[in-house]
Coordinates of C-alpha atoms and ligand atoms in Angstrom, one line a residue:
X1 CA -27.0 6.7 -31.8
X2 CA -29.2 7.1 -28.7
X3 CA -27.2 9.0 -25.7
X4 CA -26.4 5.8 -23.4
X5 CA -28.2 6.2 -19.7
X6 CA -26.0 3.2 -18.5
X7 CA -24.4 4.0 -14.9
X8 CA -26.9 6.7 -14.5
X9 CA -27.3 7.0 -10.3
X10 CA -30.8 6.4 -9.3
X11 CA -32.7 9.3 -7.4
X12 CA -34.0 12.6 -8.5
X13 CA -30.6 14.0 -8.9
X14 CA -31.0 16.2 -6.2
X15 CA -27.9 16.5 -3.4
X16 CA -27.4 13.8 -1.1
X17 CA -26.6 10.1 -2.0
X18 CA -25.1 11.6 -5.1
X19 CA -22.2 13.4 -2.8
X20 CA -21.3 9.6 -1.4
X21 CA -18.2 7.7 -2.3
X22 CA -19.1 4.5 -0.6
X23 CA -16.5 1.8 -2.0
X24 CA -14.5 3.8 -4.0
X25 CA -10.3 3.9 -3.4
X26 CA -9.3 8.0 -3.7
X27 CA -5.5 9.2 -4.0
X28 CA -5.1 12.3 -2.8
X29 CA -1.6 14.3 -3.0
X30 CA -0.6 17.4 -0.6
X31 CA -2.9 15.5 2.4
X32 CA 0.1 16.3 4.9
X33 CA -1.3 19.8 5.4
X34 CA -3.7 22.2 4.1
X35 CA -6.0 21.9 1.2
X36 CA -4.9 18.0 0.6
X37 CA -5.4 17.1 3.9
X38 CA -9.4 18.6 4.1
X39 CA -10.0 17.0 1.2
X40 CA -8.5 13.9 2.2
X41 CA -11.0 14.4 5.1
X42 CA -14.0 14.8 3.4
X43 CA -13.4 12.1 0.9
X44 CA -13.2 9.6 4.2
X45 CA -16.5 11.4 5.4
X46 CA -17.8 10.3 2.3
X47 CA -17.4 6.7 2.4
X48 CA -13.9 6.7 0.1
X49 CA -11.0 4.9 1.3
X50 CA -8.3 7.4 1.0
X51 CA -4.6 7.0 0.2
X52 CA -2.7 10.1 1.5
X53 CA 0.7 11.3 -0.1
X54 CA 3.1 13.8 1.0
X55 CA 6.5 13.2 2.0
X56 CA 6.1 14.0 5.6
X57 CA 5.0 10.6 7.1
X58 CA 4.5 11.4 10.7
X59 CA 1.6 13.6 9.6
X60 CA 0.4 10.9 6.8
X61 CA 0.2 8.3 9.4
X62 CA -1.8 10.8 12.3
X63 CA -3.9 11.5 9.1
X64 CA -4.3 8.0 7.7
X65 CA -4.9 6.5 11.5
X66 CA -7.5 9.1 11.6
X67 CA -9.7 8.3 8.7
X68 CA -8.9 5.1 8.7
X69 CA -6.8 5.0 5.2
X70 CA -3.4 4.3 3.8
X71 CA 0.1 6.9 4.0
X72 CA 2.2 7.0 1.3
X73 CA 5.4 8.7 1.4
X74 CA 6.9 10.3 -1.5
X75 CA 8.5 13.0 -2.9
X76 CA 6.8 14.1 -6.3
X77 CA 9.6 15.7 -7.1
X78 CA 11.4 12.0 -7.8
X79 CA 9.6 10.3 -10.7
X80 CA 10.3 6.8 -9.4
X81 CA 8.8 7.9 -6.4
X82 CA 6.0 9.1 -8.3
X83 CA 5.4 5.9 -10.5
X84 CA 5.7 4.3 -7.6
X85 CA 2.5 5.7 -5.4
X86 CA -0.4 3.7 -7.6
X87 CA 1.1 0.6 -7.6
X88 CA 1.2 0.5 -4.3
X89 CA -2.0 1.5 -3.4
X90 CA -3.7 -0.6 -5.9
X91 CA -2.3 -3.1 -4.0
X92 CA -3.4 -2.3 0.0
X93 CA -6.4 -1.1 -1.1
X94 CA -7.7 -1.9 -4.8
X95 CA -7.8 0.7 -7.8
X96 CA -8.0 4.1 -7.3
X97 CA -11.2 5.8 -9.2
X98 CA -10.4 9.2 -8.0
X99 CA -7.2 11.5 -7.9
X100 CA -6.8 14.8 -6.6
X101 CA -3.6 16.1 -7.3
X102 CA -3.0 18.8 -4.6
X103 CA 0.1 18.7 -4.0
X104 CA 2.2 22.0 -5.2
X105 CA 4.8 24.3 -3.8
X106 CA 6.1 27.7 -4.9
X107 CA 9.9 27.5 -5.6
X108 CA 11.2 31.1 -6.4
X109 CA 9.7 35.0 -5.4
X110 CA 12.1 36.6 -7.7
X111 CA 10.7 38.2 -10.4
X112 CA 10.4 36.0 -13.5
X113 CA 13.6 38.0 -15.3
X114 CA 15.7 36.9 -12.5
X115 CA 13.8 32.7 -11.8
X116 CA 16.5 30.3 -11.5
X117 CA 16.2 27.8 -14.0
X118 CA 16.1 25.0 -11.5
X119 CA 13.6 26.8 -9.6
X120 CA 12.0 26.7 -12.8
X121 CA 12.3 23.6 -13.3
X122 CA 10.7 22.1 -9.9
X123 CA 7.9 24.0 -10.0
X124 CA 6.8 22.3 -13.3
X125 CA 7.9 18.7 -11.8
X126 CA 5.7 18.9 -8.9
X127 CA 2.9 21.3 -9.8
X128 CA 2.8 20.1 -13.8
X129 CA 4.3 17.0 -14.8
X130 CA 3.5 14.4 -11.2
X131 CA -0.4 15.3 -11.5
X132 CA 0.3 14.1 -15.2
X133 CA 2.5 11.2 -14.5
X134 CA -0.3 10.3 -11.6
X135 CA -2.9 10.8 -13.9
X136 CA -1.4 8.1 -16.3
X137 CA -1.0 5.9 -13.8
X138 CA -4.3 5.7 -12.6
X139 CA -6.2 5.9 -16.1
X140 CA -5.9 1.9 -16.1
X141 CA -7.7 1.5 -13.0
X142 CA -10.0 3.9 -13.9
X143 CA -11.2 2.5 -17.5
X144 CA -11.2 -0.7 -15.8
X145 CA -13.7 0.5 -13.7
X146 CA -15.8 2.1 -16.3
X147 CA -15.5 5.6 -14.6
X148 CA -13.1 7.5 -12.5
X149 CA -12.6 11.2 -11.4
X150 CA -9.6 13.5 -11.5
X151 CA -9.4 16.5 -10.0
X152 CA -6.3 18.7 -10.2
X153 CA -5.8 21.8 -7.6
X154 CA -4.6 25.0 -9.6
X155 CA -4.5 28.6 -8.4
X156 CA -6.2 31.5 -9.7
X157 CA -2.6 32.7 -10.6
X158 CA -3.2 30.1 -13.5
X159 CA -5.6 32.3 -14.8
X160 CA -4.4 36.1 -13.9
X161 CA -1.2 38.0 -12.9
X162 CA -1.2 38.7 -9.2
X163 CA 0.2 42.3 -8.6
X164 CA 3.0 42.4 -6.1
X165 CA 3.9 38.8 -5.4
X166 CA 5.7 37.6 -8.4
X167 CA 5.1 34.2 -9.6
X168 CA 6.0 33.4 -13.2
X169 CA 6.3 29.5 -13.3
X170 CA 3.9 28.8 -10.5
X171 CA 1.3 30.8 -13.3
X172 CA 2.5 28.7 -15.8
X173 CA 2.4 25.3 -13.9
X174 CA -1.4 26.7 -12.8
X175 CA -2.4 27.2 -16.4
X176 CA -0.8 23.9 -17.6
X177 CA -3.0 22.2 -15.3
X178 CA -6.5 23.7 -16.7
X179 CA -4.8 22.7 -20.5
X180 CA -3.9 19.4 -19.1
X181 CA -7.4 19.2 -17.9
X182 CA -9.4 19.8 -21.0
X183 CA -7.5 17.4 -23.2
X184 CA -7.4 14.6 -20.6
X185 CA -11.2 15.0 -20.1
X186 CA -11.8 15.2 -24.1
X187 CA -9.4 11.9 -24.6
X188 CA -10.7 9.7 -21.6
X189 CA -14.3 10.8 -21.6
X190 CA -15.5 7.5 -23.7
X191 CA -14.4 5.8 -20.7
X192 CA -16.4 8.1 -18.0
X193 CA -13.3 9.1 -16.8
X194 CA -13.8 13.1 -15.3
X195 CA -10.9 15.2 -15.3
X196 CA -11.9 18.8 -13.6
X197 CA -9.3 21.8 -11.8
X198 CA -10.3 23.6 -8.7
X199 CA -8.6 26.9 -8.6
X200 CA -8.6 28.3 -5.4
X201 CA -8.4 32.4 -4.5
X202 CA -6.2 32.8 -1.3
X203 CA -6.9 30.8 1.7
X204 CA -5.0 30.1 4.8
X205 CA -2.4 27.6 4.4
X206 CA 1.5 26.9 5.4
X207 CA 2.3 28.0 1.9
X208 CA 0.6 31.3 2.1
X209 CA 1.6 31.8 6.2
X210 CA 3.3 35.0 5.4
X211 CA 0.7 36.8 4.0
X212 CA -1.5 36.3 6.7
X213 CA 1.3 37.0 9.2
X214 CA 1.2 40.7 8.7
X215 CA -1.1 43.4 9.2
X216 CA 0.2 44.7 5.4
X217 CA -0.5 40.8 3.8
X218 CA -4.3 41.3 5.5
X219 CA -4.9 44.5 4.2
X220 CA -4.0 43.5 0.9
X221 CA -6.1 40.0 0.9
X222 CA -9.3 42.1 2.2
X223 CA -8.5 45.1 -0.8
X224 CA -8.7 42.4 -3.3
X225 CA -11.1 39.8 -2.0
X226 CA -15.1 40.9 -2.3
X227 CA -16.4 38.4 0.1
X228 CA -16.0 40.1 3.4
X229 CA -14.0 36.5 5.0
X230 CA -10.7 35.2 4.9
X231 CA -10.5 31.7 2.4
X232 CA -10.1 28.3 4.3
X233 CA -9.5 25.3 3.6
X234 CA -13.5 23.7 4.1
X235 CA -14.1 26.6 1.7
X236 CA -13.1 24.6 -1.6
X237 CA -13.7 21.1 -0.2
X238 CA -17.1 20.9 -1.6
X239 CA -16.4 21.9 -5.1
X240 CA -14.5 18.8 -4.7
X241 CA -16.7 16.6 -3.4
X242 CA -19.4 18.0 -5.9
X243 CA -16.2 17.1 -8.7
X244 CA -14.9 13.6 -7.9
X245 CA -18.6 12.2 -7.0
X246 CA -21.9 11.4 -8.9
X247 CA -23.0 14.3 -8.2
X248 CA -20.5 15.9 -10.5
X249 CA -21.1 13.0 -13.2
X250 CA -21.8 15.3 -16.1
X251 CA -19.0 17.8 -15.3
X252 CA -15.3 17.5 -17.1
X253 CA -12.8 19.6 -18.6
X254 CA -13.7 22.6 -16.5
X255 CA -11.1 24.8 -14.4
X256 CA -14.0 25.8 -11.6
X257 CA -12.8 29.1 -9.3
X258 CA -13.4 29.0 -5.5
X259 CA -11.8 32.3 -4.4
X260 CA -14.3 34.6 -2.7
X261 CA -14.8 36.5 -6.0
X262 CA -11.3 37.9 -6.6
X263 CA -11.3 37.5 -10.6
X264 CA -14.7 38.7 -10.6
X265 CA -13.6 42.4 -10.4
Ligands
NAP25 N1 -3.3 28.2 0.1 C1 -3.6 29.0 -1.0 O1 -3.9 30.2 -0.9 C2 -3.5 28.4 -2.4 C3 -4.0 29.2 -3.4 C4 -4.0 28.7 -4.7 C5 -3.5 27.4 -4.9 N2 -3.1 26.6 -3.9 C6 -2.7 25.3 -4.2 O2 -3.3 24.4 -3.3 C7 -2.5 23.2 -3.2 C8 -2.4 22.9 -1.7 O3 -1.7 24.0 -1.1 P1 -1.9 24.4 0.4 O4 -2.4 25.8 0.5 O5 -2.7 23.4 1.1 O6 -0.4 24.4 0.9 P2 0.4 23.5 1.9 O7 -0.3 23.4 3.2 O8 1.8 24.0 1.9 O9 0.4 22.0 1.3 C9 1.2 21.7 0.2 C10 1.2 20.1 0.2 O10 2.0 19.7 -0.9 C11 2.9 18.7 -0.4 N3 4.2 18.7 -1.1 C12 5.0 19.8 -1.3 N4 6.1 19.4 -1.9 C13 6.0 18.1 -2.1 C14 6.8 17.1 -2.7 N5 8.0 17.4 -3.3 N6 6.4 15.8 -2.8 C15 5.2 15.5 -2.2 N7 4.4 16.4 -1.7 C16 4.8 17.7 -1.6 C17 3.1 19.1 1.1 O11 3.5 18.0 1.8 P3 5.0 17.6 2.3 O12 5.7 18.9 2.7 O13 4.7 16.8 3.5 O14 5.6 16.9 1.2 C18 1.8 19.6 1.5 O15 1.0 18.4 1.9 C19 -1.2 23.5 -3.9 O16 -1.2 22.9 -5.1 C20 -1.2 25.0 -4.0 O17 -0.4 25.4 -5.1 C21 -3.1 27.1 -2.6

């Protein structure tokens, strides 16, 4: 059988319209702060109209006012409040054809002999098993729509042990997400549905504020980290972009790295 060329973007493939996501309804988790909410950003800047979700709604609805998209409050630690999210912005603002799941928290620092089971537990609820649930949700939408983008937000811990800041089922949630990844991409690919990871490196954040916060955390970061600046937030936006848009189109399954070459050593 002849590779199909429907749904092909016209141009030369070069960047540029490609990157646009004029007309397309994006869900993206985590937009209260940090990585979620520059993505959230530069999905807007790209045409998209963006559902934010966190569970702090003053910041959803500064956000939301801002780019000119809808705030959803929930906790993805509640699966009604998870099943919940998609429904309702199918409704205000039409089917989503892109996720990003970037939501995620680190529940425990103890050293994996001594993790709580409950800590456990949560970390695989909101880092593992809501991107999942979301991703279900919107796979209806997204075949409806004859394509669709999801793109999940790891952590480089998914893919090595980081000396000195112990981390045992945030690893494991990490490393679910790039297995999650491949076999949703290989299952919903007939449909054109993408399913891609971005594993950031260390970037500034409220969830790594600590480490930046002293002179020791710094010295550590710049020890470990070949590129000679400090990780932020605009600096995994476009692996992104490039992921959830046409520009990504032939792209899915993959766990990409943006981390300033720290697994490179
Ligand atoms: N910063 C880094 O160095 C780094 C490195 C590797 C991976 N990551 C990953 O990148 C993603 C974004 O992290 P970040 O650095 O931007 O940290 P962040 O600023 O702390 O953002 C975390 C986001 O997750 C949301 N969240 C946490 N618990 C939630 C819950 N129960 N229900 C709904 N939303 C919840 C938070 O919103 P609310 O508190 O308002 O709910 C917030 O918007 C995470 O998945 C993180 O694991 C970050």
């Amino acid at each position: 059988m002849a590779a199909s060329t429907e749904q092909r973007p016209a141009g030369d493939g070069l960047p540029g319209a490609g990157f646009r996501l004029d007309g397309r309804v994006a869900v993206v988790t985590g937009a209260s702060s940090g990585l979620g909410a520059a993505v959230a950003r530069a999905l807007a800047g790209a045409g998209a109209r963006v559902a934010v979700v966190a569970r702090r709604e003053d910041r959803l609805a500064t956000l939301a006012k801002e780019i000119d998209g809808l705030a959803v409050g929930a906790d993805l630690l509640v699966p009604e409040q998870v099943d919940a999210v998609v429904p309702r912005v199918a409704a205000e603002l039409g089917g989503p054809e892109i996720l990003v799941n970037a939501a995620g928290n680190v529940f425990s620092e103890d050293r994996a002999e001594d993790e709580p089971a409950d800590a456990v537990a949560s970390t695989l609820a909101l880092n593992l098993v809501a991107p999942f649930r979301l991703s279900q949700q919107v796979f209806g939408h997204m075949r409806a729509a004859g394509r669709g983008a999801i793109t999940n937000v790891s952590s480089i811990s998914g893919r090595v042990g980081i000396p000195g800041i112990p981390q045992a089922s945030y690893a494991a949630s990490k490393a679910g997400l790039s297995g999650l990844t491949a076999e949703l991409a290989v299952q919903w690919a007939r449909h054109r549905i993408r399913v891609n990871t971005v594993a950031p490196g260390f970037f500034r954040s409220e969830i790594t504020e600590s480490l930046y916060a002293t002179e020791r955390g710094q010295t550590w970061l710049r020890r470990n980290t070949p590129l000679p600046d400090d990780g932020i937030a605009q600096d995994m936006v476009g692996a992104v972009l490039w992921l959830v848009s046409d520009a990504g189109r032939y792209v899915t399954g993959q766990t990409i790295v943006v981390d300033g070459g720290w697994t490179a050593r």
